[in-house]
PDB file of C-alpha atoms in Angstrom:
ATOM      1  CA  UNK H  18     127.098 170.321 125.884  1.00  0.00           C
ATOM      2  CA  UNK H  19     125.142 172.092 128.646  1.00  0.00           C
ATOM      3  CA  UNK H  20     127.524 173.125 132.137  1.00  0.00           C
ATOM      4  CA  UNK H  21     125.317 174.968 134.744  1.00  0.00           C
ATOM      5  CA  UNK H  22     127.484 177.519 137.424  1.00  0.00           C
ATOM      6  CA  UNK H  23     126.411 177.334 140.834  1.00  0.00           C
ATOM      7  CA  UNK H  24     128.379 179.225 143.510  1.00  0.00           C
ATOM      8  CA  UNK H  25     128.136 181.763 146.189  1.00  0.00           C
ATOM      9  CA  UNK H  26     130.091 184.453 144.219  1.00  0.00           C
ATOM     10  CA  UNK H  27     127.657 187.376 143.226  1.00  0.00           C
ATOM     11  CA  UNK H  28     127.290 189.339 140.302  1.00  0.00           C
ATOM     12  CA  UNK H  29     129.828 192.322 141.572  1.00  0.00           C
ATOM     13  CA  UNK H  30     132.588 190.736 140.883  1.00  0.00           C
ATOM     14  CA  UNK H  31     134.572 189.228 137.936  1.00  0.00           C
ATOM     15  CA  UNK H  32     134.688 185.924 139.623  1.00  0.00           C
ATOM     16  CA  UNK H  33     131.913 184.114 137.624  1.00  0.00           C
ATOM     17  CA  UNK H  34     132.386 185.474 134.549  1.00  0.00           C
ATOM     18  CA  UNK H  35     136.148 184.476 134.739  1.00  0.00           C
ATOM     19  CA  UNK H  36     134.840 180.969 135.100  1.00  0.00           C
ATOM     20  CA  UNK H  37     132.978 180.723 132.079  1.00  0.00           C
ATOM     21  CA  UNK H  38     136.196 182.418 129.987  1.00  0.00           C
ATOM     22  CA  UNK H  39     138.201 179.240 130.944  1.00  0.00           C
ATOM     23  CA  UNK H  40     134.983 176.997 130.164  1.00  0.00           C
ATOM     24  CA  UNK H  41     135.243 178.391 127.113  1.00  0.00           C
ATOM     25  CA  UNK H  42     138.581 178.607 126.146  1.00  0.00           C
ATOM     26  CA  UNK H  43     138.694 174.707 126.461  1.00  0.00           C
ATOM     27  CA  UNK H  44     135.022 173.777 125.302  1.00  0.00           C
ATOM     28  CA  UNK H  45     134.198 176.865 123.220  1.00  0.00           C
ATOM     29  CA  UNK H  46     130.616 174.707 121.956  1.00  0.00           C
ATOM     30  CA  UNK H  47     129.893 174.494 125.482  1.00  0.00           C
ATOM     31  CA  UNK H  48     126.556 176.313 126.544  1.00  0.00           C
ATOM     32  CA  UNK H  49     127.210 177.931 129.805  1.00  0.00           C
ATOM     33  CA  UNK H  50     124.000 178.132 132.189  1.00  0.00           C
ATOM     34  CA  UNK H  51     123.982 180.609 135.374  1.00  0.00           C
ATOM     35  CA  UNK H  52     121.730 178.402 137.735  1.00  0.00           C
ATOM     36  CA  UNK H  53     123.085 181.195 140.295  1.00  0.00           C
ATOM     37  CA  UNK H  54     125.571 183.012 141.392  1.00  0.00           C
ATOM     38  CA  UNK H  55     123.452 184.475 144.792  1.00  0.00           C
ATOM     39  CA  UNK H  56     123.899 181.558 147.347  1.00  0.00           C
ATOM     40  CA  UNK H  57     124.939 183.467 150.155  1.00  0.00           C
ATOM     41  CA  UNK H  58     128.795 183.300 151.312  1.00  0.00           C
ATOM     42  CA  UNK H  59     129.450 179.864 152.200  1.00  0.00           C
ATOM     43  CA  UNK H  60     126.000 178.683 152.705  1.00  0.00           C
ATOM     44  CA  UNK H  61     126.097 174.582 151.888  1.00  0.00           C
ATOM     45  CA  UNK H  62     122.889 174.154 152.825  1.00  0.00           C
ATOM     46  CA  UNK H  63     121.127 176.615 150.446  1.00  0.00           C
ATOM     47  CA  UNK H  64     123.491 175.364 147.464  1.00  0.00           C
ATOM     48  CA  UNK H  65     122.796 171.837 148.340  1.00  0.00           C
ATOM     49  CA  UNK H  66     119.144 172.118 148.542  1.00  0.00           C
ATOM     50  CA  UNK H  67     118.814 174.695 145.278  1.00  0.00           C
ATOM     51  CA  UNK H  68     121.233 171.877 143.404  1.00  0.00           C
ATOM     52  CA  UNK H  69     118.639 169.204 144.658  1.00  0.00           C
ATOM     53  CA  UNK H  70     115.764 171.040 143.131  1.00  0.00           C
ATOM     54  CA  UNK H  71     116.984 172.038 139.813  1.00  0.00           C
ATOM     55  CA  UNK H  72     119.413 169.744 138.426  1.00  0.00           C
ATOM     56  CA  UNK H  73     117.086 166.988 137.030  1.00  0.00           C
ATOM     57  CA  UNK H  74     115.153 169.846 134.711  1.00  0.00           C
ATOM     58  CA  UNK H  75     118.311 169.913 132.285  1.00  0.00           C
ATOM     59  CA  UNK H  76     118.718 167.793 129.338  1.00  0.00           C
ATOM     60  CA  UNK H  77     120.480 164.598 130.116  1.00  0.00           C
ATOM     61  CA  UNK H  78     124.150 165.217 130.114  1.00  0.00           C
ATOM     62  CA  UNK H  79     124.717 168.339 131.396  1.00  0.00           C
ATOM     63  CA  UNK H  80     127.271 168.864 133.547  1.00  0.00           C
ATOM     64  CA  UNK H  81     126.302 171.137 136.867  1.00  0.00           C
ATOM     65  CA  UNK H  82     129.100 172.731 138.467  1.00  0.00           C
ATOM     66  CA  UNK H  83     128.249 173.660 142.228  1.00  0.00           C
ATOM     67  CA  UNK H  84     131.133 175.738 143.950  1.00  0.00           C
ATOM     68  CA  UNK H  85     130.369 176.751 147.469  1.00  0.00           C
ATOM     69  CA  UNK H  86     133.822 176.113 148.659  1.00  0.00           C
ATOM     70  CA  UNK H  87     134.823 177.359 152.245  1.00  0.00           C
ATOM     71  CA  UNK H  88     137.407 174.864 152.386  1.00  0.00           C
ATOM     72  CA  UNK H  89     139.534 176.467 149.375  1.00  0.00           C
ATOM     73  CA  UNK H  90     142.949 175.872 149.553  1.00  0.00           C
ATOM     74  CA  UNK H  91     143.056 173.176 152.127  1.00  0.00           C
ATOM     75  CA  UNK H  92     143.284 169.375 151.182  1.00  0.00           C
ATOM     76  CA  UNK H  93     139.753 168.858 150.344  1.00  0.00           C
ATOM     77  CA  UNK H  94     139.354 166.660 147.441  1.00  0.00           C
ATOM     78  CA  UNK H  95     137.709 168.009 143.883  1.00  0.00           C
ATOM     79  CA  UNK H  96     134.899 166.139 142.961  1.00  0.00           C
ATOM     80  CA  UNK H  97     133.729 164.337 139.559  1.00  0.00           C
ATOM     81  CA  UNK H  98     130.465 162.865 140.310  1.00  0.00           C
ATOM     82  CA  UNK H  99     128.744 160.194 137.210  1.00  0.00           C
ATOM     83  CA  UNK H 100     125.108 159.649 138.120  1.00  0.00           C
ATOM     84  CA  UNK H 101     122.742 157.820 135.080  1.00  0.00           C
ATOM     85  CA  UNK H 102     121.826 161.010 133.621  1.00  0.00           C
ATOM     86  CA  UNK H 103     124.051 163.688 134.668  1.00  0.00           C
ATOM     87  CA  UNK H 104     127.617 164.621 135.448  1.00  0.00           C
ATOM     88  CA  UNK H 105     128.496 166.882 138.655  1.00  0.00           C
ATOM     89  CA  UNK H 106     131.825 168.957 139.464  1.00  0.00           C
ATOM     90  CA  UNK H 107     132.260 170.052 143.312  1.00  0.00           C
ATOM     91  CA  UNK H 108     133.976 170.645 146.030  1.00  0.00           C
ATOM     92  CA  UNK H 109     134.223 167.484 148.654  1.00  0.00           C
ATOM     93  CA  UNK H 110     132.349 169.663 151.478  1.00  0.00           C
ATOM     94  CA  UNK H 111     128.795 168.057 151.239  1.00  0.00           C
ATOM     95  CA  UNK H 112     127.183 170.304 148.987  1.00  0.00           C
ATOM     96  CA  UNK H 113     126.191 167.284 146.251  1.00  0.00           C
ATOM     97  CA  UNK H 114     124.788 165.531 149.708  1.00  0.00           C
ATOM     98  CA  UNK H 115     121.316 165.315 147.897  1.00  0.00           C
ATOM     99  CA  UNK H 116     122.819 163.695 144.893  1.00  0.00           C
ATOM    100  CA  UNK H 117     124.251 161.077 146.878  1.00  0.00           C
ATOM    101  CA  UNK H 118     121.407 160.125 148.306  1.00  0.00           C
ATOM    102  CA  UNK H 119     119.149 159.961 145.320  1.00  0.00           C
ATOM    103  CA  UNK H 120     121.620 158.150 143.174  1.00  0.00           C
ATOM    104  CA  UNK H 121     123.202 155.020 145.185  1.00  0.00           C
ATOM    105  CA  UNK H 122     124.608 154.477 141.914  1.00  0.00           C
ATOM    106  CA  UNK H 123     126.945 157.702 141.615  1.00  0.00           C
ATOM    107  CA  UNK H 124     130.692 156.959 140.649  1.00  0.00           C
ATOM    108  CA  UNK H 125     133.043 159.410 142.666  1.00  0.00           C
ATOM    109  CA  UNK H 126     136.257 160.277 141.137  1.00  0.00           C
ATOM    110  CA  UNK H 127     138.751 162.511 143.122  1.00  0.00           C
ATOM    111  CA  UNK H 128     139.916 165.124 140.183  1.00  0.00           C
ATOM    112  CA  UNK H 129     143.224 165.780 140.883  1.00  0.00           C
ATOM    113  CA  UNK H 130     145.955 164.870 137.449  1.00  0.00           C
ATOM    114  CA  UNK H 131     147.265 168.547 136.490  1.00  0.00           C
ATOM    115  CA  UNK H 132     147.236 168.302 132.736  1.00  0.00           C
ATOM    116  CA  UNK H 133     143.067 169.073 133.458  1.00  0.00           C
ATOM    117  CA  UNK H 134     143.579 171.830 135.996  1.00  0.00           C
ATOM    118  CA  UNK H 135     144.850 175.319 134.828  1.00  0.00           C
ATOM    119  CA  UNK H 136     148.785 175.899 135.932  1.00  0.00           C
ATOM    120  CA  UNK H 137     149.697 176.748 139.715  1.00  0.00           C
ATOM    121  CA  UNK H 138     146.854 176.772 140.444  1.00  0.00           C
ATOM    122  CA  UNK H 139     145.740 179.576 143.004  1.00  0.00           C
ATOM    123  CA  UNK H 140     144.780 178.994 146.635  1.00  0.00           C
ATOM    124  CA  UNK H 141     141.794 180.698 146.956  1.00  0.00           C
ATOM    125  CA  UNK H 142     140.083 180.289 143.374  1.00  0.00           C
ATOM    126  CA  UNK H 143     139.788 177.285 142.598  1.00  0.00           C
ATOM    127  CA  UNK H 144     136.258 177.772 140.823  1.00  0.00           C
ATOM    128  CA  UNK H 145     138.547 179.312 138.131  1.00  0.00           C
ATOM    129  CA  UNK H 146     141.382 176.871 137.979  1.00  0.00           C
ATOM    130  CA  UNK H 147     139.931 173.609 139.409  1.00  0.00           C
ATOM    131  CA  UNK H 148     136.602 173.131 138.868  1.00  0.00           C
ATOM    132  CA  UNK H 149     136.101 175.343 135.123  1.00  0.00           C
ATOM    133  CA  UNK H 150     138.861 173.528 133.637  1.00  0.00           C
ATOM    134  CA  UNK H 151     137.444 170.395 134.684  1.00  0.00           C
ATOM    135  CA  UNK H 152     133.742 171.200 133.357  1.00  0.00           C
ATOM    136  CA  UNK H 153     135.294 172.405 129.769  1.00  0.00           C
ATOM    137  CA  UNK H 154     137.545 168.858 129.878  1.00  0.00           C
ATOM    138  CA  UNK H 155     134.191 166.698 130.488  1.00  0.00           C
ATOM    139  CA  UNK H 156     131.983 168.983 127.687  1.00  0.00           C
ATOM    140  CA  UNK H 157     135.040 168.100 125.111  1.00  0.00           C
ATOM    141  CA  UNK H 158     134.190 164.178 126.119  1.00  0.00           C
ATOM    142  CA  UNK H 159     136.841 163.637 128.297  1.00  0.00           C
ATOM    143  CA  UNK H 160     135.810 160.723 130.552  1.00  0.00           C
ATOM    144  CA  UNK H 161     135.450 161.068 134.384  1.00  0.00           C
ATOM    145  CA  UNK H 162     137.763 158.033 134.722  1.00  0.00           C
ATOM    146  CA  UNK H 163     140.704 160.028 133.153  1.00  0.00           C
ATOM    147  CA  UNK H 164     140.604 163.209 135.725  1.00  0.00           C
ATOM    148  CA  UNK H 165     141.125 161.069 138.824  1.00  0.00           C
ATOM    149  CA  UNK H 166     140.903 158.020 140.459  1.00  0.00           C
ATOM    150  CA  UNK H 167     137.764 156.421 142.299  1.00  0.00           C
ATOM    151  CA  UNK H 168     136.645 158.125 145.633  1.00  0.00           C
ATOM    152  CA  UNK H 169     135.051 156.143 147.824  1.00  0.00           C
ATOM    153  CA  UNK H 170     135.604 158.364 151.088  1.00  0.00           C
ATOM    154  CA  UNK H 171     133.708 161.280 149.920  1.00  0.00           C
ATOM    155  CA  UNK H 172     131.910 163.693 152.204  1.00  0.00           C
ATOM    156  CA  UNK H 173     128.153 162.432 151.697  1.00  0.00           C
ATOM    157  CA  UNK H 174     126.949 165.170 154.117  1.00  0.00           C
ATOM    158  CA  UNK H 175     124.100 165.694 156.855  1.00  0.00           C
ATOM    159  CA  UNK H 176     120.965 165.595 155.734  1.00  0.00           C
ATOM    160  CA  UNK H 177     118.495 167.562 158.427  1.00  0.00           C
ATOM    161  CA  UNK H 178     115.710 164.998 158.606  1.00  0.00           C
ATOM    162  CA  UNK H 179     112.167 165.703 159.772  1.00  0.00           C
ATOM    163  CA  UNK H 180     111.305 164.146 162.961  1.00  0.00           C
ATOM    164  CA  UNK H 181     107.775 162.315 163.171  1.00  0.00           C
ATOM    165  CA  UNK H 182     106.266 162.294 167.011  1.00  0.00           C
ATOM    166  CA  UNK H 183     102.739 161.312 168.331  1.00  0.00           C
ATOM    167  CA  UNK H 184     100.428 164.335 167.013  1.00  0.00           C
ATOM    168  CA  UNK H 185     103.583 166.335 164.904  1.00  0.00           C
ATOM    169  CA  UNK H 186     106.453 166.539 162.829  1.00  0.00           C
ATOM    170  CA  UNK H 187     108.954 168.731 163.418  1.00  0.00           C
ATOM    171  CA  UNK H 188     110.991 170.001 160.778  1.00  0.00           C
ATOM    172  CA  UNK H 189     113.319 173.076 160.084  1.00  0.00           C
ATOM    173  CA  UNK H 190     114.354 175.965 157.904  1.00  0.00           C
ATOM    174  CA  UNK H 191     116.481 175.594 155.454  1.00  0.00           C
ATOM    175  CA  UNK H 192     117.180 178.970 154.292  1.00  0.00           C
ATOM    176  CA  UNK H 193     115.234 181.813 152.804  1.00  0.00           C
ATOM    177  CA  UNK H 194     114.585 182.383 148.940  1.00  0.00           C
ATOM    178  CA  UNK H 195     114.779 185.876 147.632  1.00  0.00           C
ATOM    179  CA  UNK H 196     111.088 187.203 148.359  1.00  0.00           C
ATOM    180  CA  UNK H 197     111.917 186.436 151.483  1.00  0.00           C
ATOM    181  CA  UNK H 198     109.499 183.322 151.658  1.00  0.00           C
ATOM    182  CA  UNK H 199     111.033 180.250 154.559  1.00  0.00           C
ATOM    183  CA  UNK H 200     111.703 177.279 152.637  1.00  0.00           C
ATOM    184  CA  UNK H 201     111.543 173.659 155.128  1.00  0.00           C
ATOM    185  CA  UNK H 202     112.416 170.317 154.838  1.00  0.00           C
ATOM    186  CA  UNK H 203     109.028 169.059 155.201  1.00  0.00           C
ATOM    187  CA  UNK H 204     108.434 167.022 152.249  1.00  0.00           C
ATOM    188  CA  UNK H 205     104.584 167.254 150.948  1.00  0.00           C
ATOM    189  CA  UNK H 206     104.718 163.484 150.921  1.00  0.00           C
ATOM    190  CA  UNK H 207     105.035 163.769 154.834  1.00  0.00           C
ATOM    191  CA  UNK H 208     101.660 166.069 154.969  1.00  0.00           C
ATOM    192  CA  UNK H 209      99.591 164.449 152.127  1.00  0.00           C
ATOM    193  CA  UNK H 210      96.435 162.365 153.734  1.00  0.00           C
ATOM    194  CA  UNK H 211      96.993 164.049 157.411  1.00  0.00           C
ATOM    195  CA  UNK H 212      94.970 166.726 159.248  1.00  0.00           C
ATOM    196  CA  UNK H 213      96.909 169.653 159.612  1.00  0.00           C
ATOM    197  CA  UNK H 214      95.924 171.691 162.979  1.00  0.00           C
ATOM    198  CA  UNK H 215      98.235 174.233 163.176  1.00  0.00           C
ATOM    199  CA  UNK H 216     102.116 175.101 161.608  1.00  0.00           C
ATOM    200  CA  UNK H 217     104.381 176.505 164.216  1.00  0.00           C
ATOM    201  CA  UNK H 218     107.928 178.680 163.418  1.00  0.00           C
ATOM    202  CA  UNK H 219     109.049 181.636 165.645  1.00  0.00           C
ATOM    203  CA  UNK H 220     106.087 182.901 167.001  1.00  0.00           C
ATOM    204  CA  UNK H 221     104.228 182.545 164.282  1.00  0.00           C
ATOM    205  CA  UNK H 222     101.175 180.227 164.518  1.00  0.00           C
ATOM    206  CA  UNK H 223      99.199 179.341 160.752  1.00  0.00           C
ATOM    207  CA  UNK H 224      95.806 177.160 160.797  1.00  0.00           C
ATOM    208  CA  UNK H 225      96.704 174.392 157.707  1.00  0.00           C
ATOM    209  CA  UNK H 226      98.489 173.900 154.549  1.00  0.00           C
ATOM    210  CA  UNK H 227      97.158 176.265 151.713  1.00  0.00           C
ATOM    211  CA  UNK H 228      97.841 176.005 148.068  1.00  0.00           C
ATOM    212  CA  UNK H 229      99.055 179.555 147.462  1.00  0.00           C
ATOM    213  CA  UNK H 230     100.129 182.766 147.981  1.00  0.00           C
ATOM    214  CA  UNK H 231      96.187 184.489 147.035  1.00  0.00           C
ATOM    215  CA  UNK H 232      95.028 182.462 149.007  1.00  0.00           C
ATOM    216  CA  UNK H 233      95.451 185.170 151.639  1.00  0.00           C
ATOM    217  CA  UNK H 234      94.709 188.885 152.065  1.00  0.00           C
ATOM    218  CA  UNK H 235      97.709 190.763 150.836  1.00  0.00           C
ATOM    219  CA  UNK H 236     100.269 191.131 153.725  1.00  0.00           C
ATOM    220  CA  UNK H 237      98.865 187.905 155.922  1.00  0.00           C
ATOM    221  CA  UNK H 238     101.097 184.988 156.177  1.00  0.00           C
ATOM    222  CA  UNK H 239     100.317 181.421 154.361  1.00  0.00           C
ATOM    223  CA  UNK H 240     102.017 178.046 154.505  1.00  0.00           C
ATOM    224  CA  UNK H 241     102.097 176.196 151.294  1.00  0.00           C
ATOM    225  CA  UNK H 242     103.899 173.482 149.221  1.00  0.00           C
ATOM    226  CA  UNK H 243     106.460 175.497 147.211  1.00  0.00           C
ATOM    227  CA  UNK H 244     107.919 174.230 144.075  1.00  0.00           C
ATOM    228  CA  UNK H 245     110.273 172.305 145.244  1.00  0.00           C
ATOM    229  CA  UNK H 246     108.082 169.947 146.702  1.00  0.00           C
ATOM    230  CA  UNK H 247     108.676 171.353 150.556  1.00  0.00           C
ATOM    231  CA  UNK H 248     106.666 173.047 153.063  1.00  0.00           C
ATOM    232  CA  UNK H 249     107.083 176.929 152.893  1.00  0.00           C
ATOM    233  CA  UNK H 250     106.058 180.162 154.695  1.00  0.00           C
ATOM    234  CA  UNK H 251     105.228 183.221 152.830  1.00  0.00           C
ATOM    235  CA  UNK H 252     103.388 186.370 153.278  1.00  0.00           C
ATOM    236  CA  UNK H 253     101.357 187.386 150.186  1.00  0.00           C
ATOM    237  CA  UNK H 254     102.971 190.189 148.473  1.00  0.00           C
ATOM    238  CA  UNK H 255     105.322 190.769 151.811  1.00  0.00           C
ATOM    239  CA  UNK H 256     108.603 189.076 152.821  1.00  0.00           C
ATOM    240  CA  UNK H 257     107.997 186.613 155.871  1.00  0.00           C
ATOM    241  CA  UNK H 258     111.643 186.445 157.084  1.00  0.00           C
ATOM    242  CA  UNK H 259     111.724 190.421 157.613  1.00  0.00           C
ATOM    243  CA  UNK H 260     108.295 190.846 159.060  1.00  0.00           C
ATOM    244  CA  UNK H 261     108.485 187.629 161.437  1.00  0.00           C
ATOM    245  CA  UNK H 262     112.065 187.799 162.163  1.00  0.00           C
ATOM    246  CA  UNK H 263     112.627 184.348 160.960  1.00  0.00           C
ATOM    247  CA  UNK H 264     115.990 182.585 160.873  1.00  0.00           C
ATOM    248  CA  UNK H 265     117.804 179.637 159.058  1.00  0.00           C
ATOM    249  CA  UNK H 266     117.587 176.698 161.471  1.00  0.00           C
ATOM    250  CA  UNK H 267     114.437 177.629 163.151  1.00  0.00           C
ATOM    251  CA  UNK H 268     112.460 174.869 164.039  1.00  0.00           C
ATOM    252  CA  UNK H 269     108.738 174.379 162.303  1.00  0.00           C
ATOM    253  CA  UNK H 270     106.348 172.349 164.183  1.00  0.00           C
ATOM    254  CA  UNK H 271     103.444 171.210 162.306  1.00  0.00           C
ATOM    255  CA  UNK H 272     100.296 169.846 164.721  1.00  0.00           C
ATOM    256  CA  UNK H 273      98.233 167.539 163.988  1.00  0.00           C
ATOM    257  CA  UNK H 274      94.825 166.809 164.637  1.00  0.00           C
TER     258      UNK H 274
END
């Protein structure tokens, strides 16, 4: 059985690694995936999105843990989620907002019987002894139905939707990817079979939608359709957040014309 890690926790510390210990020492046939570990500090939106776009490219089964968990230690509810094709484990703050809304048919199960969780467990880690033990409990075929009961006031979340006006949509960013590059929530679907004039963020102004990075000298900025299937904006070989002075929530206006 597959289990993917998502949290906010870095590579510096033990924290992660702990995680996959307990995984282990209840599932030790379980195959332990780092989706990632550099989500910065309490950043929903990020996990939420990166969740979105990389769950579905695992085998059917897997089990995706996503802890991004500012709440920790307060009465939020733990999460088992039961879509068709995948199982989720998560913290009832809105980060599995994207799986809600692509699968209407999600069961929600509020995890809380103790014989699943580690002992006492601690009030600011409960990656470790909430979430882990539940993942190895699931990968030994332990039903969702058995960790808790049915949840049906789960946070679904805000989704930041794009906003269609006479001659634009506006949209946003959602946060930044490591080279930098501004990843929106402007679906290509939105710009397919329209006339792009111009793109809009900061004060940066762009003519169209290209198809990638090359397709600009070296240190000019592009717009594109990144791989998740959103607008972005990137600088060939360059980082557009530093050399624009770009920011999560910005708003991204794309003309058309």
């Amino acid at each position: 059985m597959i289990i993917t890690l998502l949290t906010d926790f870095g590579l510096s510390d033990a924290y992660a690694g702990v995680m996959k210990g307990v995984i282990l020492n209840i599932c030790p046939d379980a195959g332990v995936v780092d989706l990632t570990h550099g989500i910065p500090p309490q950043d929903r939106e990020q996990a939420a999105f990166v969740l979105k776009s990389a769950y579905a490219y695992f085998p059917e089964g897997t089990i995706h843990v996503a802890v991004v968990d500012p709440g920790v230690g307060t009465g939020r509810a733990a999460l088992v989620v039961r879509t068709r094709d995948f199982l989720f484990v998560a913290p009832d703050d809105g980060v599995l907002k994207y799986v809600f809304e692509a699968h209407p048919e999600a069961r929600v199960f509020r995890a809380d019987r103790p014989e699943f969780l580690l002992p006492d467990p601690s009030a600011t880690f409960h990656g470790r002894d909430i979430f882990a033990p539940l993942a190895g409990h699931l990968a030994l075929g332990i039903h969702p139905e058995a960790l808790g009961d049915p949840f049906p006031d789960f946070e679904r979340g805000r989704i930041l939707r794009p906003v269609i006006r006479a001659g634009e949509i506006r949209g946003a960013i959602l946060y930044f990817d490591r080279f930098g590059n501004a990843v929106t929530n402007l679906d290509r679907l939105l710009l397919e079979g329209v006339s792009v004039r111009a793109i809009h963020a900061g004060g940066l102004t762009l003519g169209g939608v290209l198809r990638t990075y090359a397709d600009v000298p070296a240190g000019e900025p592009v717009a594109y359709i990144g791989s998740a299937g959103t607008l972005e904006i990137g600088v060939n070989m360059g980082d557009a957040r530093a050399r624009y002075g770009l920011k999560a929530g910005d708003g991204v206006v794309v003309g058309l014309g």
